[in-house]
mmCIF file of C-alpha atoms in Angstrom:
data_model
loop_
_atom_site.group_PDB
_atom_site.id
_atom_site.type_symbol
_atom_site.label_atom_id
_atom_site.label_comp_id
_atom_site.label_asym_id
_atom_site.label_seq_id
_atom_site.Cartn_x
_atom_site.Cartn_y
_atom_site.Cartn_z
ATOM 1 C CA MET A 1 -34.750 11.073 8.436
ATOM 2 C CA ASP A 2 -34.265 11.645 4.705
ATOM 3 C CA LEU A 3 -30.816 12.618 3.529
ATOM 4 C CA PHE A 4 -32.274 15.498 1.539
ATOM 5 C CA VAL A 5 -35.073 17.601 2.969
ATOM 6 C CA VAL A 6 -35.072 20.140 0.133
ATOM 7 C CA GLY A 7 -35.693 19.941 -3.608
ATOM 8 C CA PRO A 8 -33.036 20.075 -6.363
ATOM 9 C CA LEU A 9 -33.577 23.800 -7.090
ATOM 10 C CA VAL A 10 -33.229 24.812 -3.445
ATOM 11 C CA LEU A 11 -30.244 22.506 -3.129
ATOM 12 C CA GLY A 12 -28.588 24.310 -6.029
ATOM 13 C CA VAL A 13 -29.209 27.664 -4.361
ATOM 14 C CA LEU A 14 -27.738 26.367 -1.100
ATOM 15 C CA PHE A 15 -24.659 25.191 -3.007
ATOM 16 C CA LEU A 16 -24.114 28.709 -4.405
ATOM 17 C CA VAL A 17 -24.735 30.260 -0.988
ATOM 18 C CA ALA A 18 -22.084 27.938 0.471
ATOM 19 C CA VAL A 19 -19.578 28.993 -2.215
ATOM 20 C CA LEU A 20 -20.098 32.690 -1.436
ATOM 21 C CA ALA A 21 -20.197 32.195 2.349
ATOM 22 C CA ALA A 22 -16.977 30.163 2.402
ATOM 23 C CA PHE A 23 -15.252 32.717 0.173
ATOM 24 C CA ILE A 24 -16.106 35.468 2.669
ATOM 25 C CA ASP A 25 -15.393 33.265 5.674
ATOM 26 C CA SER A 26 -11.882 32.332 4.512
ATOM 27 C CA ILE A 27 -10.989 36.040 4.317
ATOM 28 C CA ALA A 28 -12.804 37.676 7.221
ATOM 29 C CA GLY A 29 -15.111 35.144 8.891
ATOM 30 C CA GLY A 30 -18.874 35.532 9.197
ATOM 31 C CA GLY A 31 -19.974 33.084 6.508
ATOM 32 C CA GLY A 32 -22.611 31.667 8.839
ATOM 33 C CA LEU A 33 -24.570 34.905 8.392
ATOM 34 C CA LEU A 34 -25.476 33.590 4.948
ATOM 35 C CA THR A 35 -25.650 29.844 5.429
ATOM 36 C CA VAL A 36 -27.685 29.514 8.643
ATOM 37 C CA PRO A 37 -30.562 31.812 7.507
ATOM 38 C CA SER A 38 -30.525 30.058 4.120
ATOM 39 C CA LEU A 39 -30.871 26.637 5.747
ATOM 40 C CA LEU A 40 -33.710 27.890 7.942
ATOM 41 C CA ALA A 41 -35.443 29.394 4.897
ATOM 42 C CA ALA A 42 -35.072 26.040 3.130
ATOM 43 C CA GLY A 43 -37.202 24.429 5.847
ATOM 44 C CA LEU A 44 -34.674 22.901 8.244
ATOM 45 C CA SER A 45 -35.345 23.154 11.955
ATOM 46 C CA PRO A 46 -33.000 25.393 13.986
ATOM 47 C CA ALA A 47 -31.133 22.360 15.350
ATOM 48 C CA GLN A 48 -30.791 20.852 11.870
ATOM 49 C CA ALA A 49 -29.666 24.179 10.411
ATOM 50 C CA LEU A 50 -26.935 24.655 13.028
ATOM 51 C CA ALA A 51 -25.716 21.064 12.704
ATOM 52 C CA THR A 52 -25.732 21.071 8.900
ATOM 53 C CA ASN A 53 -24.016 24.444 8.884
ATOM 54 C CA LYS A 54 -21.175 22.976 10.952
ATOM 55 C CA LEU A 55 -20.757 20.240 8.335
ATOM 56 C CA GLN A 56 -20.385 22.692 5.471
ATOM 57 C CA SER A 57 -18.174 24.927 7.638
ATOM 58 C CA VAL A 58 -15.816 22.015 8.176
ATOM 59 C CA GLY A 59 -15.515 21.656 4.398
ATOM 60 C CA GLY A 60 -14.738 25.321 3.899
ATOM 61 C CA SER A 61 -12.280 25.675 6.766
ATOM 62 C CA PHE A 62 -10.533 22.435 5.765
ATOM 63 C CA SER A 63 -10.145 23.633 2.181
ATOM 64 C CA ALA A 64 -8.640 26.961 3.241
ATOM 65 C CA SER A 65 -6.429 25.297 5.860
ATOM 66 C CA LEU A 66 -5.098 22.774 3.360
ATOM 67 C CA TYR A 67 -4.265 25.549 0.901
ATOM 68 C CA PHE A 68 -2.443 27.610 3.527
ATOM 69 C CA ILE A 69 -0.450 24.593 4.733
ATOM 70 C CA ARG A 70 0.558 23.544 1.211
ATOM 71 C CA ARG A 71 1.659 27.098 0.391
ATOM 72 C CA GLY A 72 3.834 27.197 3.494
ATOM 73 C CA ALA A 73 1.834 29.953 5.191
ATOM 74 C CA VAL A 74 1.299 27.720 8.257
ATOM 75 C CA ASN A 75 3.720 25.320 9.938
ATOM 76 C CA LEU A 76 1.368 22.682 11.298
ATOM 77 C CA ARG A 77 3.934 21.289 13.742
ATOM 78 C CA GLU A 78 4.177 24.659 15.487
ATOM 79 C CA GLN A 79 0.390 24.714 15.951
ATOM 80 C CA LYS A 80 -0.051 21.362 17.706
ATOM 81 C CA LEU A 81 -0.620 22.863 21.159
ATOM 82 C CA ASN A 82 -2.958 25.557 19.786
ATOM 83 C CA ILE A 83 -4.959 22.913 17.925
ATOM 84 C CA ALA A 84 -5.234 20.685 21.006
ATOM 85 C CA MET A 85 -6.425 23.527 23.248
ATOM 86 C CA THR A 86 -8.864 24.737 20.579
ATOM 87 C CA PHE A 87 -10.353 21.259 20.238
ATOM 88 C CA LEU A 88 -10.810 20.889 23.992
ATOM 89 C CA GLY A 89 -12.258 24.383 24.286
ATOM 90 C CA ALA A 90 -14.748 23.776 21.483
ATOM 91 C CA ILE A 91 -15.883 20.516 23.079
ATOM 92 C CA GLY A 92 -16.448 22.334 26.378
ATOM 93 C CA GLY A 93 -18.434 25.090 24.683
ATOM 94 C CA THR A 94 -20.558 22.637 22.718
ATOM 95 C CA LEU A 95 -21.368 20.669 25.865
ATOM 96 C CA LEU A 96 -22.228 23.791 27.873
ATOM 97 C CA ILE A 97 -24.561 25.329 25.281
ATOM 98 C CA GLN A 98 -26.770 22.246 25.551
ATOM 99 C CA HIS A 99 -27.504 23.048 29.192
ATOM 100 C CA ILE A 100 -27.692 26.845 29.485
ATOM 101 C CA GLN A 101 -29.045 29.760 27.469
ATOM 102 C CA ALA A 102 -26.712 32.034 25.499
ATOM 103 C CA ASP A 103 -28.901 35.129 25.866
ATOM 104 C CA ILE A 104 -26.312 37.209 27.760
ATOM 105 C CA LEU A 105 -23.624 36.472 25.174
ATOM 106 C CA ARG A 106 -26.073 37.342 22.402
ATOM 107 C CA GLN A 107 -26.508 40.791 23.949
ATOM 108 C CA ILE A 108 -22.777 41.404 24.418
ATOM 109 C CA LEU A 109 -21.500 40.008 21.125
ATOM 110 C CA PRO A 110 -22.553 42.935 18.848
ATOM 111 C CA LEU A 111 -20.471 45.271 21.001
ATOM 112 C CA LEU A 112 -17.463 42.970 20.745
ATOM 113 C CA LEU A 113 -17.790 42.732 16.966
ATOM 114 C CA ILE A 114 -18.176 46.485 16.614
ATOM 115 C CA SER A 115 -15.014 46.879 18.704
ATOM 116 C CA ILE A 116 -13.093 44.535 16.392
ATOM 117 C CA GLY A 117 -14.280 46.436 13.315
ATOM 118 C CA LEU A 118 -13.330 49.796 14.817
ATOM 119 C CA TRP A 119 -9.977 48.460 15.960
ATOM 120 C CA PHE A 120 -9.011 47.450 12.428
ATOM 121 C CA LEU A 121 -10.560 50.597 10.942
ATOM 122 C CA LEU A 122 -8.873 53.093 13.279
ATOM 123 C CA MET A 123 -5.492 51.335 13.428
ATOM 124 C CA PRO A 124 -4.463 51.106 9.766
ATOM 125 C CA ARG A 125 -0.996 49.777 10.588
ATOM 126 C CA LEU A 126 -2.300 46.939 12.752
ATOM 127 C CA GLY A 127 -1.168 43.658 11.234
ATOM 128 C CA GLU A 128 0.853 45.406 8.529
ATOM 129 C CA ALA A 129 4.012 43.484 9.392
ATOM 130 C CA ASP A 130 5.153 40.829 11.848
ATOM 131 C CA ARG A 131 5.893 42.139 15.337
ATOM 132 C CA GLU A 132 7.317 40.767 18.562
ATOM 133 C CA HIS A 133 5.352 37.999 20.270
ATOM 134 C CA ARG A 134 3.507 38.965 23.437
ATOM 135 C CA LEU A 135 2.468 35.422 24.291
ATOM 136 C CA ARG A 136 3.908 32.063 23.271
ATOM 137 C CA GLY A 137 3.332 28.409 24.001
ATOM 138 C CA LEU A 138 0.708 27.357 26.516
ATOM 139 C CA PRO A 139 -0.455 30.883 27.535
ATOM 140 C CA PHE A 140 -1.394 31.729 23.945
ATOM 141 C CA ALA A 141 -2.840 28.249 23.348
ATOM 142 C CA LEU A 142 -5.163 28.693 26.317
ATOM 143 C CA ILE A 143 -6.323 32.186 25.286
ATOM 144 C CA GLY A 144 -6.148 32.253 21.490
ATOM 145 C CA GLY A 145 -7.012 28.568 21.113
ATOM 146 C CA GLY A 146 -8.932 27.319 24.139
ATOM 147 C CA CYS A 147 -10.979 30.419 24.960
ATOM 148 C CA VAL A 148 -11.917 31.264 21.360
ATOM 149 C CA GLY A 149 -12.530 27.576 20.665
ATOM 150 C CA PHE A 150 -14.869 27.470 23.660
ATOM 151 C CA TYR A 151 -16.719 30.489 22.278
ATOM 152 C CA ASP A 152 -16.978 28.877 18.821
ATOM 153 C CA GLY A 153 -18.476 25.721 20.294
ATOM 154 C CA PHE A 154 -20.759 27.676 22.615
ATOM 155 C CA PHE A 155 -22.054 30.339 20.230
ATOM 156 C CA GLY A 156 -19.968 30.785 17.087
ATOM 157 C CA PRO A 157 -20.531 34.032 15.107
ATOM 158 C CA GLY A 158 -17.321 35.944 14.518
ATOM 159 C CA ALA A 159 -15.021 33.188 15.790
ATOM 160 C CA GLY A 160 -12.736 33.561 12.763
ATOM 161 C CA SER A 161 -12.284 37.260 13.532
ATOM 162 C CA PHE A 162 -11.463 36.484 17.175
ATOM 163 C CA TYR A 163 -8.856 33.881 16.157
ATOM 164 C CA ALA A 164 -7.247 36.323 13.703
ATOM 165 C CA LEU A 165 -7.263 39.149 16.261
ATOM 166 C CA ALA A 166 -5.540 36.894 18.793
ATOM 167 C CA PHE A 167 -2.773 36.030 16.336
ATOM 168 C CA VAL A 168 -2.274 39.700 15.388
ATOM 169 C CA THR A 169 -2.306 41.181 18.903
ATOM 170 C CA LEU A 170 -0.769 38.352 20.943
ATOM 171 C CA CYS A 171 1.508 36.596 18.456
ATOM 172 C CA GLY A 172 2.455 39.689 16.468
ATOM 173 C CA PHE A 173 1.548 38.117 13.116
ATOM 174 C CA ASN A 174 0.820 40.223 10.056
ATOM 175 C CA LEU A 175 -2.819 40.140 8.971
ATOM 176 C CA ALA A 176 -2.444 37.628 6.133
ATOM 177 C CA LYS A 177 -0.415 35.248 8.304
ATOM 178 C CA ALA A 178 -2.903 35.642 11.164
ATOM 179 C CA THR A 179 -5.832 34.872 8.857
ATOM 180 C CA ALA A 180 -4.105 31.721 7.600
ATOM 181 C CA HIS A 181 -3.404 30.478 11.120
ATOM 182 C CA ALA A 182 -6.909 31.435 12.270
ATOM 183 C CA LYS A 183 -8.406 29.139 9.667
ATOM 184 C CA ILE A 184 -6.513 26.143 11.096
ATOM 185 C CA LEU A 185 -8.029 26.736 14.530
ATOM 186 C CA ASN A 186 -11.428 27.514 13.004
ATOM 187 C CA PHE A 187 -11.381 24.120 11.286
ATOM 188 C CA THR A 188 -10.454 22.484 14.592
ATOM 189 C CA SER A 189 -13.343 24.022 16.534
ATOM 190 C CA ASN A 190 -15.790 23.369 13.682
ATOM 191 C CA LEU A 191 -14.786 19.708 13.628
ATOM 192 C CA ALA A 192 -15.130 19.333 17.400
ATOM 193 C CA SER A 193 -18.636 20.818 17.346
ATOM 194 C CA LEU A 194 -19.647 18.736 14.330
ATOM 195 C CA LEU A 195 -18.765 15.508 16.143
ATOM 196 C CA PHE A 196 -21.292 16.279 18.876
ATOM 197 C CA PHE A 197 -23.959 17.295 16.370
ATOM 198 C CA MET A 198 -23.379 13.991 14.584
ATOM 199 C CA PHE A 199 -23.974 12.054 17.796
ATOM 200 C CA GLY A 200 -27.230 13.973 18.224
ATOM 201 C CA GLY A 201 -28.435 12.917 14.776
ATOM 202 C CA LYS A 202 -29.254 16.480 13.704
ATOM 203 C CA VAL A 203 -27.072 16.707 10.576
ATOM 204 C CA VAL A 204 -28.974 16.573 7.257
ATOM 205 C CA TRP A 205 -26.238 14.759 5.383
ATOM 206 C CA GLY A 206 -27.334 15.080 1.768
ATOM 207 C CA THR A 207 -27.899 18.817 1.997
ATOM 208 C CA GLY A 208 -24.791 19.270 4.118
ATOM 209 C CA VAL A 209 -22.498 17.379 1.747
ATOM 210 C CA VAL A 210 -23.697 19.422 -1.243
ATOM 211 C CA MET A 211 -22.997 22.625 0.711
ATOM 212 C CA LEU A 212 -19.665 21.206 1.865
ATOM 213 C CA LEU A 213 -18.590 20.845 -1.768
ATOM 214 C CA GLY A 214 -19.606 24.443 -2.439
ATOM 215 C CA ALA A 215 -17.788 25.617 0.672
ATOM 216 C CA PHE A 216 -14.655 23.750 -0.390
ATOM 217 C CA ILE A 217 -14.608 25.655 -3.685
ATOM 218 C CA GLY A 218 -15.413 29.052 -2.196
ATOM 219 C CA ALA A 219 -12.846 28.747 0.589
ATOM 220 C CA ARG A 220 -10.087 27.817 -1.851
ATOM 221 C CA LEU A 221 -10.802 30.928 -3.918
ATOM 222 C CA GLY A 222 -10.805 33.116 -0.811
ATOM 223 C CA ALA A 223 -7.596 31.580 0.551
ATOM 224 C CA ARG A 224 -5.769 32.416 -2.676
ATOM 225 C CA LEU A 225 -6.763 36.053 -2.345
ATOM 226 C CA VAL A 226 -5.575 36.164 1.278
ATOM 227 C CA LEU A 227 -2.037 35.283 0.210
ATOM 228 C CA SER A 228 -2.037 37.381 -2.958
ATOM 229 C CA ARG A 229 -3.832 40.515 -1.724
ATOM 230 C CA GLY A 230 -3.152 40.307 2.021
ATOM 231 C CA GLN A 231 -3.926 43.274 4.215
ATOM 232 C CA LYS A 232 -5.436 45.396 1.425
ATOM 233 C CA LEU A 233 -8.236 42.842 1.098
ATOM 234 C CA ILE A 234 -8.562 41.482 4.633
ATOM 235 C CA ARG A 235 -8.830 44.756 6.559
ATOM 236 C CA PRO A 236 -11.897 46.188 4.734
ATOM 237 C CA MET A 237 -13.511 42.751 4.719
ATOM 238 C CA VAL A 238 -13.078 42.353 8.494
ATOM 239 C CA VAL A 239 -14.519 45.830 9.123
ATOM 240 C CA THR A 240 -17.484 45.188 6.796
ATOM 241 C CA VAL A 241 -18.260 41.707 8.103
ATOM 242 C CA SER A 242 -17.997 42.878 11.735
ATOM 243 C CA ALA A 243 -20.493 45.663 11.024
ATOM 244 C CA VAL A 244 -22.914 43.359 9.204
ATOM 245 C CA MET A 245 -22.726 40.679 11.907
ATOM 246 C CA SER A 246 -23.337 43.277 14.604
ATOM 247 C CA ALA A 247 -26.365 44.656 12.770
ATOM 248 C CA LYS A 248 -27.743 41.148 12.217
ATOM 249 C CA LEU A 249 -27.363 40.154 15.867
ATOM 250 C CA LEU A 250 -28.871 43.427 17.089
ATOM 251 C CA TRP A 251 -31.828 42.931 14.762
ATOM 252 C CA ASP A 252 -32.349 39.338 15.917
ATOM 253 C CA SER A 253 -32.364 40.425 19.563
ATOM 254 C CA HIS A 254 -34.105 43.801 19.343
ATOM 255 C CA GLY A 255 -35.841 43.891 15.951
ATOM 256 C CA SER A 256 -39.299 44.536 17.365
ATOM 257 C CA VAL A 257 -37.999 47.343 19.583
ATOM 258 C CA ILE A 258 -36.198 48.940 16.643
ATOM 259 C CA LEU A 259 -39.335 48.799 14.485
ATOM 260 C CA ALA A 260 -41.423 50.292 17.287
ATOM 261 C CA TRP A 261 -38.890 53.089 17.733
ATOM 262 C CA PHE A 262 -38.973 53.968 14.025
ATOM 263 C CA ALA A 263 -42.787 53.814 14.022
ATOM 264 C CA ALA A 264 -42.888 56.316 16.885
ATOM 265 C CA LEU A 265 -40.758 58.851 15.002
#
């Protein structure tokens, strides 16, 4: 298969989309809402779009992770167990999705995302400052790393928000610190899924590498704002992205029903 399946103009648009998506993703997650539809609109098959999206997501999450580590926001040694469990969970999710349908999860997910948005909206002091740990070590690694990693490999949308929520509620991290740590695990699960997509030969490398470069730039810009603006920026972004993702997933699943309901009014 050709490295590039799109023309130079479309490739330039995809580069800009990747910059914007990674910027949003590094702050609140949900960048795939922009990149996957853009890849599909550019003419890639669903399998190619998902695989190529994982490639550019790896670039964005790596860029943000590297920035957070270099700025001392994340101690990588303390995250070894979380990273290992996330990697294993993502592999399990990626393997399972190849054999069963994700229709039930697709129906439930909008409710989960709405709950996350409302939680941050209605609890303004959540993540304002570090609090006492509720879970440490292996228990947190299994839940905040393995379970969310499994979800990211199995389905994906909103995984960054789930990682951040786990660090806030279970580890007691403030919101900026939780977002920084979430990006490390998000990179881990993205990488695990990408490896399996690579073996399947679905990645469109030329297009994906161009988007990866855009994602690298966008994620670095977003990561800087996380550390400089913190909760004042992250909270409204999480609420907004959760609402948009929920609306998008509801439309994908029930768009025809919604249109018919409005037509009957």
